[in-house]
Amino acid sequence: RKEVEQDPGPFNVPEGATVAFNCTYSNSASQSFFWYRQDCRKEPKLLMSVYSSGNEDGRFTAQLNRASQYISLLIRDSKLSDSATYLCVVNWGDSGGGADGLTFGKGTHLIIQP
Amino acid sequence: DTGVSQDPRHKITKRGQNVTFRCDPISEHNRLYWYRQTLGQGPEFLTYFQNEAQLEKSRLLSDRFSAERPKGSFSTLEIQRTEQGDSAMYLCASKPEGSGLGEQFFGPGTRLTVL
């Protein structure tokens, strides 16, 4: 199922700053990509799906580069509440068959400082 | 609460004991997944079910681990002869039929500590 690599951080960023995370994945056949957010001792929750055309949700922008097998997340105007671990996630499954499951990166720890 | 639920939320056991965890997926979600997360790592896939059929098992799922979903609704994960290395958060997730490779919805997890 191969791997997902991301910088574990921590990233210490002042409130209001812009921060970018990147990750790479090794399975070129992967078809589905996500960023999940995980707060301390909580379950992962979907932040956003990632599409080849790039997508934006408020202050968050995600990009996918299939040729480079690279995924990014940009957070603008960061808030204290953005402090969390951000997990880069790839579904190694086959949309036409039964294979289905997520491979997670180790997560990037973000700390927004007042 | 109509989300994924897991029971118990915490379990402390002694090495060598058997433990069983339960997961109740979101109603009508036919796919159910188990993951394990250790400190400082992302979740790792263990196994998944489509209805009652177990379709994938990770090599992480040793012969001490068994998962069932007998009626295609709730699922159980049993660990026999627990070892200290089994200490982790066990996460369950579900998603509806027809969602392709889309979002999985996670439960709050069961935190296992093996002494």
JSON list of C-alpha atoms in Angstrom, two decimals:
[
{"chain": "A", "resi": 1, "resn": "ARG", "atom": "CA", "xyz": [0.00, 0.00, 0.00]},
{"chain": "A", "resi": 2, "resn": "LYS", "atom": "CA", "xyz": [3.09, 2.11, -0.06]},
{"chain": "A", "resi": 3, "resn": "GLU", "atom": "CA", "xyz": [3.76, 5.21, 1.90]},
{"chain": "A", "resi": 4, "resn": "VAL", "atom": "CA", "xyz": [2.83, 8.80, 2.54]},
{"chain": "A", "resi": 5, "resn": "GLU", "atom": "CA", "xyz": [5.60, 11.09, 3.72]},
{"chain": "A", "resi": 6, "resn": "GLN", "atom": "CA", "xyz": [5.16, 14.43, 5.46]},
{"chain": "A", "resi": 7, "resn": "ASP", "atom": "CA", "xyz": [7.24, 16.68, 7.67]},
{"chain": "A", "resi": 8, "resn": "PRO", "atom": "CA", "xyz": [6.18, 16.02, 11.28]},
{"chain": "A", "resi": 9, "resn": "GLY", "atom": "CA", "xyz": [7.07, 19.56, 12.41]},
{"chain": "A", "resi": 10, "resn": "PRO", "atom": "CA", "xyz": [6.16, 21.08, 14.76]},
{"chain": "A", "resi": 11, "resn": "PHE", "atom": "CA", "xyz": [5.42, 24.22, 12.84]},
{"chain": "A", "resi": 12, "resn": "ASN", "atom": "CA", "xyz": [5.20, 27.17, 15.23]},
{"chain": "A", "resi": 13, "resn": "VAL", "atom": "CA", "xyz": [3.38, 29.98, 13.43]},
{"chain": "A", "resi": 14, "resn": "PRO", "atom": "CA", "xyz": [2.10, 33.35, 14.66]},
{"chain": "A", "resi": 15, "resn": "GLU", "atom": "CA", "xyz": [-1.60, 33.96, 14.49]},
{"chain": "A", "resi": 16, "resn": "GLY", "atom": "CA", "xyz": [-2.61, 35.51, 11.18]},
{"chain": "A", "resi": 17, "resn": "ALA", "atom": "CA", "xyz": [0.28, 34.03, 9.23]},
{"chain": "A", "resi": 18, "resn": "THR", "atom": "CA", "xyz": [0.06, 31.77, 6.20]},
{"chain": "A", "resi": 19, "resn": "VAL", "atom": "CA", "xyz": [1.39, 28.24, 6.55]},
{"chain": "A", "resi": 20, "resn": "ALA", "atom": "CA", "xyz": [1.92, 25.52, 3.97]},
{"chain": "A", "resi": 21, "resn": "PHE", "atom": "CA", "xyz": [2.25, 21.77, 4.40]},
{"chain": "A", "resi": 22, "resn": "ASN", "atom": "CA", "xyz": [3.38, 19.28, 1.82]},
{"chain": "A", "resi": 23, "resn": "CYS", "atom": "CA", "xyz": [3.39, 15.57, 1.48]},
{"chain": "A", "resi": 24, "resn": "THR", "atom": "CA", "xyz": [4.45, 12.99, -1.08]},
{"chain": "A", "resi": 25, "resn": "TYR", "atom": "CA", "xyz": [2.98, 9.60, -1.81]},
{"chain": "A", "resi": 26, "resn": "SER", "atom": "CA", "xyz": [4.65, 6.62, -3.40]},
{"chain": "A", "resi": 27, "resn": "ASN", "atom": "CA", "xyz": [1.79, 4.72, -5.02]},
{"chain": "A", "resi": 28, "resn": "SER", "atom": "CA", "xyz": [1.31, 6.29, -8.44]},
{"chain": "A", "resi": 29, "resn": "ALA", "atom": "CA", "xyz": [-1.95, 4.37, -8.90]},
{"chain": "A", "resi": 30, "resn": "SER", "atom": "CA", "xyz": [-3.60, 6.20, -5.99]},
{"chain": "A", "resi": 31, "resn": "GLN", "atom": "CA", "xyz": [-6.85, 7.87, -6.97]},
{"chain": "A", "resi": 32, "resn": "SER", "atom": "CA", "xyz": [-8.20, 9.62, -3.92]},
{"chain": "A", "resi": 33, "resn": "PHE", "atom": "CA", "xyz": [-6.54, 12.13, -1.62]},
{"chain": "A", "resi": 34, "resn": "PHE", "atom": "CA", "xyz": [-7.48, 13.98, 1.56]},
{"chain": "A", "resi": 35, "resn": "TRP", "atom": "CA", "xyz": [-6.31, 16.18, 4.36]},
{"chain": "A", "resi": 36, "resn": "TYR", "atom": "CA", "xyz": [-7.63, 15.13, 7.76]},
{"chain": "A", "resi": 37, "resn": "ARG", "atom": "CA", "xyz": [-7.27, 17.11, 10.93]},
{"chain": "A", "resi": 38, "resn": "GLN", "atom": "CA", "xyz": [-6.65, 15.42, 14.27]},
{"chain": "A", "resi": 39, "resn": "ASP", "atom": "CA", "xyz": [-6.84, 17.17, 17.62]},
{"chain": "A", "resi": 40, "resn": "CYS", "atom": "CA", "xyz": [-4.95, 15.78, 20.60]},
{"chain": "A", "resi": 41, "resn": "ARG", "atom": "CA", "xyz": [-6.38, 12.41, 21.69]},
{"chain": "A", "resi": 42, "resn": "LYS", "atom": "CA", "xyz": [-9.30, 12.74, 19.28]},
{"chain": "A", "resi": 43, "resn": "GLU", "atom": "CA", "xyz": [-10.26, 10.94, 16.10]},
{"chain": "A", "resi": 44, "resn": "PRO", "atom": "CA", "xyz": [-9.24, 12.20, 12.65]},
{"chain": "A", "resi": 45, "resn": "LYS", "atom": "CA", "xyz": [-11.81, 14.37, 10.91]},
{"chain": "A", "resi": 46, "resn": "LEU", "atom": "CA", "xyz": [-11.93, 15.26, 7.24]},
{"chain": "A", "resi": 47, "resn": "LEU", "atom": "CA", "xyz": [-10.66, 18.74, 6.53]},
{"chain": "A", "resi": 48, "resn": "MET", "atom": "CA", "xyz": [-10.96, 18.55, 2.77]},
{"chain": "A", "resi": 49, "resn": "SER", "atom": "CA", "xyz": [-10.63, 16.27, -0.21]},
{"chain": "A", "resi": 50, "resn": "VAL", "atom": "CA", "xyz": [-7.90, 17.10, -2.72]},
{"chain": "A", "resi": 51, "resn": "TYR", "atom": "CA", "xyz": [-8.51, 17.29, -6.45]},
{"chain": "A", "resi": 52, "resn": "SER", "atom": "CA", "xyz": [-6.15, 17.67, -9.40]},
{"chain": "A", "resi": 53, "resn": "SER", "atom": "CA", "xyz": [-7.69, 21.01, -10.26]},
{"chain": "A", "resi": 54, "resn": "GLY", "atom": "CA", "xyz": [-7.02, 22.29, -6.77]},
{"chain": "A", "resi": 55, "resn": "ASN", "atom": "CA", "xyz": [-9.74, 23.24, -4.38]},
{"chain": "A", "resi": 56, "resn": "GLU", "atom": "CA", "xyz": [-10.40, 25.90, -1.80]},
{"chain": "A", "resi": 57, "resn": "ASP", "atom": "CA", "xyz": [-12.57, 25.99, 1.29]},
{"chain": "A", "resi": 58, "resn": "GLY", "atom": "CA", "xyz": [-12.47, 29.33, 3.04]},
{"chain": "A", "resi": 59, "resn": "ARG", "atom": "CA", "xyz": [-8.96, 29.87, 4.36]},
{"chain": "A", "resi": 60, "resn": "PHE", "atom": "CA", "xyz": [-7.81, 26.42, 3.22]},
{"chain": "A", "resi": 61, "resn": "THR", "atom": "CA", "xyz": [-6.47, 25.53, -0.23]},
{"chain": "A", "resi": 62, "resn": "ALA", "atom": "CA", "xyz": [-5.40, 22.05, -1.30]},
{"chain": "A", "resi": 63, "resn": "GLN", "atom": "CA", "xyz": [-3.43, 21.11, -4.39]},
{"chain": "A", "resi": 64, "resn": "LEU", "atom": "CA", "xyz": [-2.55, 17.80, -6.00]},
{"chain": "A", "resi": 65, "resn": "ASN", "atom": "CA", "xyz": [0.28, 17.26, -8.46]},
{"chain": "A", "resi": 66, "resn": "ARG", "atom": "CA", "xyz": [-0.11, 13.74, -9.84]},
{"chain": "A", "resi": 67, "resn": "ALA", "atom": "CA", "xyz": [3.06, 13.90, -11.94]},
{"chain": "A", "resi": 68, "resn": "SER", "atom": "CA", "xyz": [5.17, 14.65, -8.88]},
{"chain": "A", "resi": 69, "resn": "GLN", "atom": "CA", "xyz": [2.96, 12.63, -6.50]},
{"chain": "A", "resi": 70, "resn": "TYR", "atom": "CA", "xyz": [2.78, 15.65, -4.27]},
{"chain": "A", "resi": 71, "resn": "ILE", "atom": "CA", "xyz": [-0.06, 17.09, -2.18]},
{"chain": "A", "resi": 72, "resn": "SER", "atom": "CA", "xyz": [-0.14, 20.46, -0.47]},
{"chain": "A", "resi": 73, "resn": "LEU", "atom": "CA", "xyz": [-2.28, 22.34, 2.02]},
{"chain": "A", "resi": 74, "resn": "LEU", "atom": "CA", "xyz": [-2.22, 26.10, 2.49]},
{"chain": "A", "resi": 75, "resn": "ILE", "atom": "CA", "xyz": [-3.80, 27.79, 5.48]},
{"chain": "A", "resi": 76, "resn": "ARG", "atom": "CA", "xyz": [-4.23, 31.54, 5.26]},
{"chain": "A", "resi": 77, "resn": "ASP", "atom": "CA", "xyz": [-4.86, 33.95, 8.13]},
{"chain": "A", "resi": 78, "resn": "SER", "atom": "CA", "xyz": [-4.21, 31.20, 10.66]},
{"chain": "A", "resi": 79, "resn": "LYS", "atom": "CA", "xyz": [-6.29, 31.09, 13.84]},
{"chain": "A", "resi": 80, "resn": "LEU", "atom": "CA", "xyz": [-5.47, 29.73, 17.27]},
{"chain": "A", "resi": 81, "resn": "SER", "atom": "CA", "xyz": [-8.11, 27.07, 16.65]},
{"chain": "A", "resi": 82, "resn": "ASP", "atom": "CA", "xyz": [-6.10, 25.78, 13.68]},
{"chain": "A", "resi": 83, "resn": "SER", "atom": "CA", "xyz": [-3.60, 24.26, 16.12]},
{"chain": "A", "resi": 84, "resn": "ALA", "atom": "CA", "xyz": [-3.79, 20.52, 15.47]},
{"chain": "A", "resi": 85, "resn": "THR", "atom": "CA", "xyz": [-2.10, 17.70, 13.61]},
{"chain": "A", "resi": 86, "resn": "TYR", "atom": "CA", "xyz": [-2.75, 17.64, 9.87]},
{"chain": "A", "resi": 87, "resn": "LEU", "atom": "CA", "xyz": [-2.74, 14.21, 8.29]},
{"chain": "A", "resi": 88, "resn": "CYS", "atom": "CA", "xyz": [-2.05, 13.70, 4.60]},
{"chain": "A", "resi": 89, "resn": "VAL", "atom": "CA", "xyz": [-4.13, 10.74, 3.47]},
{"chain": "A", "resi": 90, "resn": "VAL", "atom": "CA", "xyz": [-4.24, 8.62, 0.34]},
{"chain": "A", "resi": 91, "resn": "ASN", "atom": "CA", "xyz": [-6.77, 5.95, -0.52]},
{"chain": "A", "resi": 92, "resn": "TRP", "atom": "CA", "xyz": [-4.87, 3.02, -2.04]},
{"chain": "A", "resi": 93, "resn": "GLY", "atom": "CA", "xyz": [-8.04, 1.40, -3.23]},
{"chain": "A", "resi": 94, "resn": "ASP", "atom": "CA", "xyz": [-9.44, 0.59, -6.59]},
{"chain": "A", "resi": 95, "resn": "SER", "atom": "CA", "xyz": [-12.58, 2.54, -7.48]},
{"chain": "A", "resi": 96, "resn": "GLY", "atom": "CA", "xyz": [-13.68, -0.26, -9.76]},
{"chain": "A", "resi": 97, "resn": "GLY", "atom": "CA", "xyz": [-13.17, -3.13, -7.37]},
{"chain": "A", "resi": 98, "resn": "GLY", "atom": "CA", "xyz": [-13.21, -4.08, -3.73]},
{"chain": "A", "resi": 99, "resn": "ALA", "atom": "CA", "xyz": [-9.85, -2.72, -2.63]},
{"chain": "A", "resi": 100, "resn": "ASP", "atom": "CA", "xyz": [-10.34, 0.19, -0.26]},
{"chain": "A", "resi": 101, "resn": "GLY", "atom": "CA", "xyz": [-8.39, 1.70, 2.61]},
{"chain": "A", "resi": 102, "resn": "LEU", "atom": "CA", "xyz": [-6.49, 4.76, 3.70]},
{"chain": "A", "resi": 103, "resn": "THR", "atom": "CA", "xyz": [-2.77, 5.27, 4.10]},
{"chain": "A", "resi": 104, "resn": "PHE", "atom": "CA", "xyz": [-1.95, 8.12, 6.46]},
{"chain": "A", "resi": 105, "resn": "GLY", "atom": "CA", "xyz": [1.18, 10.17, 6.80]},
{"chain": "A", "resi": 106, "resn": "LYS", "atom": "CA", "xyz": [2.55, 10.58, 10.29]},
{"chain": "A", "resi": 107, "resn": "GLY", "atom": "CA", "xyz": [0.97, 14.01, 10.46]},
{"chain": "A", "resi": 108, "resn": "THR", "atom": "CA", "xyz": [2.31, 17.54, 10.69]},
{"chain": "A", "resi": 109, "resn": "HIS", "atom": "CA", "xyz": [1.90, 19.20, 14.05]},
{"chain": "A", "resi": 110, "resn": "LEU", "atom": "CA", "xyz": [0.85, 22.85, 13.81]},
{"chain": "A", "resi": 111, "resn": "ILE", "atom": "CA", "xyz": [0.97, 25.27, 16.72]},
{"chain": "A", "resi": 112, "resn": "ILE", "atom": "CA", "xyz": [-0.52, 28.72, 16.22]},
{"chain": "A", "resi": 113, "resn": "GLN", "atom": "CA", "xyz": [0.91, 31.20, 18.66]},
{"chain": "A", "resi": 114, "resn": "PRO", "atom": "CA", "xyz": [-0.93, 34.32, 19.83]},
{"chain": "B", "resi": 1, "resn": "ASP", "atom": "CA", "xyz": [-25.40, 11.20, 18.31]},
{"chain": "B", "resi": 2, "resn": "THR", "atom": "CA", "xyz": [-25.57, 9.60, 14.87]},
{"chain": "B", "resi": 3, "resn": "GLY", "atom": "CA", "xyz": [-21.84, 9.24, 14.36]},
{"chain": "B", "resi": 4, "resn": "VAL", "atom": "CA", "xyz": [-19.63, 6.17, 14.61]},
{"chain": "B", "resi": 5, "resn": "SER", "atom": "CA", "xyz": [-19.52, 4.90, 18.18]},
{"chain": "B", "resi": 6, "resn": "GLN", "atom": "CA", "xyz": [-16.93, 2.69, 19.83]},
{"chain": "B", "resi": 7, "resn": "ASP", "atom": "CA", "xyz": [-16.95, 0.85, 23.11]},
{"chain": "B", "resi": 8, "resn": "PRO", "atom": "CA", "xyz": [-15.14, 0.89, 25.44]},
{"chain": "B", "resi": 9, "resn": "ARG", "atom": "CA", "xyz": [-13.36, 4.21, 25.09]},
{"chain": "B", "resi": 10, "resn": "HIS", "atom": "CA", "xyz": [-10.51, 3.06, 27.29]},
{"chain": "B", "resi": 11, "resn": "LYS", "atom": "CA", "xyz": [-9.24, -0.40, 28.20]},
{"chain": "B", "resi": 12, "resn": "ILE", "atom": "CA", "xyz": [-6.40, -1.31, 30.51]},
{"chain": "B", "resi": 13, "resn": "THR", "atom": "CA", "xyz": [-5.42, -4.94, 30.57]},
{"chain": "B", "resi": 14, "resn": "LYS", "atom": "CA", "xyz": [-2.57, -7.14, 31.64]},
{"chain": "B", "resi": 15, "resn": "ARG", "atom": "CA", "xyz": [-0.30, -8.81, 29.15]},
{"chain": "B", "resi": 16, "resn": "GLY", "atom": "CA", "xyz": [-1.67, -12.14, 28.03]},
{"chain": "B", "resi": 17, "resn": "GLN", "atom": "CA", "xyz": [-5.32, -11.25, 28.49]},
{"chain": "B", "resi": 18, "resn": "ASN", "atom": "CA", "xyz": [-7.89, -11.17, 25.68]},
{"chain": "B", "resi": 19, "resn": "VAL", "atom": "CA", "xyz": [-9.76, -7.99, 24.85]},
{"chain": "B", "resi": 20, "resn": "THR", "atom": "CA", "xyz": [-12.70, -7.23, 22.56]},
{"chain": "B", "resi": 21, "resn": "PHE", "atom": "CA", "xyz": [-13.73, -3.88, 21.16]},
{"chain": "B", "resi": 22, "resn": "ARG", "atom": "CA", "xyz": [-17.00, -2.95, 19.53]},
{"chain": "B", "resi": 23, "resn": "CYS", "atom": "CA", "xyz": [-17.76, -0.50, 16.74]},
{"chain": "B", "resi": 24, "resn": "ASP", "atom": "CA", "xyz": [-21.19, 0.71, 15.67]},
{"chain": "B", "resi": 25, "resn": "PRO", "atom": "CA", "xyz": [-21.00, 2.45, 12.31]},
{"chain": "B", "resi": 26, "resn": "ILE", "atom": "CA", "xyz": [-23.24, 5.21, 11.07]},
{"chain": "B", "resi": 27, "resn": "SER", "atom": "CA", "xyz": [-26.59, 3.72, 10.20]},
{"chain": "B", "resi": 28, "resn": "GLU", "atom": "CA", "xyz": [-26.75, 2.29, 6.68]},
{"chain": "B", "resi": 29, "resn": "HIS", "atom": "CA", "xyz": [-23.01, 2.63, 6.14]},
{"chain": "B", "resi": 30, "resn": "ASN", "atom": "CA", "xyz": [-22.15, -0.69, 4.57]},
{"chain": "B", "resi": 31, "resn": "ARG", "atom": "CA", "xyz": [-18.36, -0.30, 4.68]},
{"chain": "B", "resi": 32, "resn": "LEU", "atom": "CA", "xyz": [-16.57, -0.51, 8.02]},
{"chain": "B", "resi": 33, "resn": "TYR", "atom": "CA", "xyz": [-12.84, -0.15, 8.66]},
{"chain": "B", "resi": 34, "resn": "TRP", "atom": "CA", "xyz": [-10.47, -0.76, 11.55]},
{"chain": "B", "resi": 35, "resn": "TYR", "atom": "CA", "xyz": [-7.24, 1.20, 12.02]},
{"chain": "B", "resi": 36, "resn": "ARG", "atom": "CA", "xyz": [-4.59, 1.28, 14.72]},
{"chain": "B", "resi": 37, "resn": "GLN", "atom": "CA", "xyz": [-2.74, 4.42, 15.78]},
{"chain": "B", "resi": 38, "resn": "THR", "atom": "CA", "xyz": [0.32, 4.52, 18.01]},
{"chain": "B", "resi": 39, "resn": "LEU", "atom": "CA", "xyz": [1.81, 7.64, 19.54]},
{"chain": "B", "resi": 40, "resn": "GLY", "atom": "CA", "xyz": [3.39, 9.96, 17.01]},
{"chain": "B", "resi": 41, "resn": "GLN", "atom": "CA", "xyz": [2.16, 7.95, 14.03]},
{"chain": "B", "resi": 42, "resn": "GLY", "atom": "CA", "xyz": [-0.75, 8.23, 11.67]},
{"chain": "B", "resi": 43, "resn": "PRO", "atom": "CA", "xyz": [-3.46, 5.58, 11.75]},
{"chain": "B", "resi": 44, "resn": "GLU", "atom": "CA", "xyz": [-2.56, 2.27, 10.08]},
{"chain": "B", "resi": 45, "resn": "PHE", "atom": "CA", "xyz": [-5.09, 0.18, 8.19]},
{"chain": "B", "resi": 46, "resn": "LEU", "atom": "CA", "xyz": [-5.98, -3.17, 9.74]},
{"chain": "B", "resi": 47, "resn": "THR", "atom": "CA", "xyz": [-9.01, -4.51, 7.91]},
{"chain": "B", "resi": 48, "resn": "TYR", "atom": "CA", "xyz": [-12.31, -3.61, 6.28]},
{"chain": "B", "resi": 49, "resn": "PHE", "atom": "CA", "xyz": [-15.76, -5.06, 5.72]},
{"chain": "B", "resi": 50, "resn": "GLN", "atom": "CA", "xyz": [-18.36, -4.55, 3.09]},
{"chain": "B", "resi": 51, "resn": "ASN", "atom": "CA", "xyz": [-21.54, -5.61, 4.84]},
{"chain": "B", "resi": 52, "resn": "GLU", "atom": "CA", "xyz": [-20.59, -8.85, 6.61]},
{"chain": "B", "resi": 53, "resn": "ALA", "atom": "CA", "xyz": [-17.77, -9.77, 4.23]},
{"chain": "B", "resi": 54, "resn": "GLN", "atom": "CA", "xyz": [-14.20, -9.07, 5.32]},
{"chain": "B", "resi": 55, "resn": "LEU", "atom": "CA", "xyz": [-12.57, -7.94, 2.08]},
{"chain": "B", "resi": 56, "resn": "GLU", "atom": "CA", "xyz": [-9.08, -6.82, 3.10]},
{"chain": "B", "resi": 57, "resn": "LYS", "atom": "CA", "xyz": [-6.71, -7.67, 5.93]},
{"chain": "B", "resi": 58, "resn": "SER", "atom": "CA", "xyz": [-3.40, -5.97, 6.58]},
{"chain": "B", "resi": 59, "resn": "ARG", "atom": "CA", "xyz": [-0.29, -7.94, 7.38]},
{"chain": "B", "resi": 60, "resn": "LEU", "atom": "CA", "xyz": [-0.41, -5.99, 10.67]},
{"chain": "B", "resi": 61, "resn": "LEU", "atom": "CA", "xyz": [-3.38, -8.15, 11.61]},
{"chain": "B", "resi": 62, "resn": "SER", "atom": "CA", "xyz": [-1.52, -11.06, 13.13]},
{"chain": "B", "resi": 63, "resn": "ASP", "atom": "CA", "xyz": [-3.20, -14.33, 14.02]},
{"chain": "B", "resi": 64, "resn": "ARG", "atom": "CA", "xyz": [-3.87, -12.93, 17.49]},
{"chain": "B", "resi": 65, "resn": "PHE", "atom": "CA", "xyz": [-6.26, -10.42, 15.96]},
{"chain": "B", "resi": 66, "resn": "SER", "atom": "CA", "xyz": [-9.69, -11.24, 14.62]},
{"chain": "B", "resi": 67, "resn": "ALA", "atom": "CA", "xyz": [-12.45, -8.99, 13.40]},
{"chain": "B", "resi": 68, "resn": "GLU", "atom": "CA", "xyz": [-16.06, -9.86, 12.71]},
{"chain": "B", "resi": 69, "resn": "ARG", "atom": "CA", "xyz": [-19.16, -8.17, 11.41]},
{"chain": "B", "resi": 70, "resn": "PRO", "atom": "CA", "xyz": [-21.68, -10.99, 11.59]},
{"chain": "B", "resi": 71, "resn": "LYS", "atom": "CA", "xyz": [-24.84, -9.14, 10.61]},
{"chain": "B", "resi": 72, "resn": "GLY", "atom": "CA", "xyz": [-23.31, -6.40, 8.54]},
{"chain": "B", "resi": 73, "resn": "SER", "atom": "CA", "xyz": [-23.99, -3.80, 11.22]},
{"chain": "B", "resi": 74, "resn": "PHE", "atom": "CA", "xyz": [-21.71, -3.53, 14.26]},
{"chain": "B", "resi": 75, "resn": "SER", "atom": "CA", "xyz": [-18.22, -5.03, 14.26]},
{"chain": "B", "resi": 76, "resn": "THR", "atom": "CA", "xyz": [-15.95, -6.47, 16.92]},
{"chain": "B", "resi": 77, "resn": "LEU", "atom": "CA", "xyz": [-12.17, -6.57, 17.03]},
{"chain": "B", "resi": 78, "resn": "GLU", "atom": "CA", "xyz": [-10.65, -9.14, 19.36]},
{"chain": "B", "resi": 79, "resn": "ILE", "atom": "CA", "xyz": [-7.03, -9.33, 20.42]},
{"chain": "B", "resi": 80, "resn": "GLN", "atom": "CA", "xyz": [-5.92, -12.55, 22.04]},
{"chain": "B", "resi": 81, "resn": "ARG", "atom": "CA", "xyz": [-2.92, -12.89, 24.36]},
{"chain": "B", "resi": 82, "resn": "THR", "atom": "CA", "xyz": [-2.28, -9.17, 24.38]},
{"chain": "B", "resi": 83, "resn": "GLU", "atom": "CA", "xyz": [1.28, -7.88, 24.26]},
{"chain": "B", "resi": 84, "resn": "GLN", "atom": "CA", "xyz": [2.66, -4.52, 25.34]},
{"chain": "B", "resi": 85, "resn": "GLY", "atom": "CA", "xyz": [3.17, -3.65, 21.68]},
{"chain": "B", "resi": 86, "resn": "ASP", "atom": "CA", "xyz": [-0.60, -3.83, 21.19]},
{"chain": "B", "resi": 87, "resn": "SER", "atom": "CA", "xyz": [-0.99, -0.64, 23.23]},
{"chain": "B", "resi": 88, "resn": "ALA", "atom": "CA", "xyz": [-2.52, 1.86, 20.81]},
{"chain": "B", "resi": 89, "resn": "MET", "atom": "CA", "xyz": [-5.67, 3.69, 19.83]},
{"chain": "B", "resi": 90, "resn": "TYR", "atom": "CA", "xyz": [-7.97, 1.44, 17.80]},
{"chain": "B", "resi": 91, "resn": "LEU", "atom": "CA", "xyz": [-10.09, 3.47, 15.43]},
{"chain": "B", "resi": 92, "resn": "CYS", "atom": "CA", "xyz": [-13.17, 2.39, 13.56]},
{"chain": "B", "resi": 93, "resn": "ALA", "atom": "CA", "xyz": [-14.50, 4.20, 10.49]},
{"chain": "B", "resi": 94, "resn": "SER", "atom": "CA", "xyz": [-17.43, 3.76, 8.15]},
{"chain": "B", "resi": 95, "resn": "LYS", "atom": "CA", "xyz": [-18.78, 5.06, 4.90]},
{"chain": "B", "resi": 96, "resn": "PRO", "atom": "CA", "xyz": [-21.87, 4.52, 2.80]},
{"chain": "B", "resi": 97, "resn": "GLU", "atom": "CA", "xyz": [-22.26, 2.34, -0.25]},
{"chain": "B", "resi": 98, "resn": "GLY", "atom": "CA", "xyz": [-21.73, 4.20, -3.47]},
{"chain": "B", "resi": 99, "resn": "SER", "atom": "CA", "xyz": [-19.27, 6.69, -2.05]},
{"chain": "B", "resi": 100, "resn": "GLY", "atom": "CA", "xyz": [-16.41, 5.17, -4.03]},
{"chain": "B", "resi": 101, "resn": "LEU", "atom": "CA", "xyz": [-13.07, 6.09, -2.53]},
{"chain": "B", "resi": 102, "resn": "GLY", "atom": "CA", "xyz": [-14.58, 9.01, -0.63]},
{"chain": "B", "resi": 103, "resn": "GLU", "atom": "CA", "xyz": [-14.44, 10.18, 2.95]},
{"chain": "B", "resi": 104, "resn": "GLN", "atom": "CA", "xyz": [-14.41, 7.73, 5.84]},
{"chain": "B", "resi": 105, "resn": "PHE", "atom": "CA", "xyz": [-16.06, 8.83, 9.07]},
{"chain": "B", "resi": 106, "resn": "PHE", "atom": "CA", "xyz": [-14.13, 7.94, 12.21]},
{"chain": "B", "resi": 107, "resn": "GLY", "atom": "CA", "xyz": [-15.32, 6.99, 15.66]},
{"chain": "B", "resi": 108, "resn": "PRO", "atom": "CA", "xyz": [-13.70, 8.31, 18.85]},
{"chain": "B", "resi": 109, "resn": "GLY", "atom": "CA", "xyz": [-11.49, 5.25, 19.19]},
{"chain": "B", "resi": 110, "resn": "THR", "atom": "CA", "xyz": [-10.72, 2.74, 21.92]},
{"chain": "B", "resi": 111, "resn": "ARG", "atom": "CA", "xyz": [-7.47, 3.43, 23.73]},
{"chain": "B", "resi": 112, "resn": "LEU", "atom": "CA", "xyz": [-5.82, 0.18, 24.81]},
{"chain": "B", "resi": 113, "resn": "THR", "atom": "CA", "xyz": [-3.08, 0.04, 27.40]},
{"chain": "B", "resi": 114, "resn": "VAL", "atom": "CA", "xyz": [-1.40, -3.31, 27.97]},
{"chain": "B", "resi": 115, "resn": "LEU", "atom": "CA", "xyz": [0.55, -3.49, 31.23]}
]
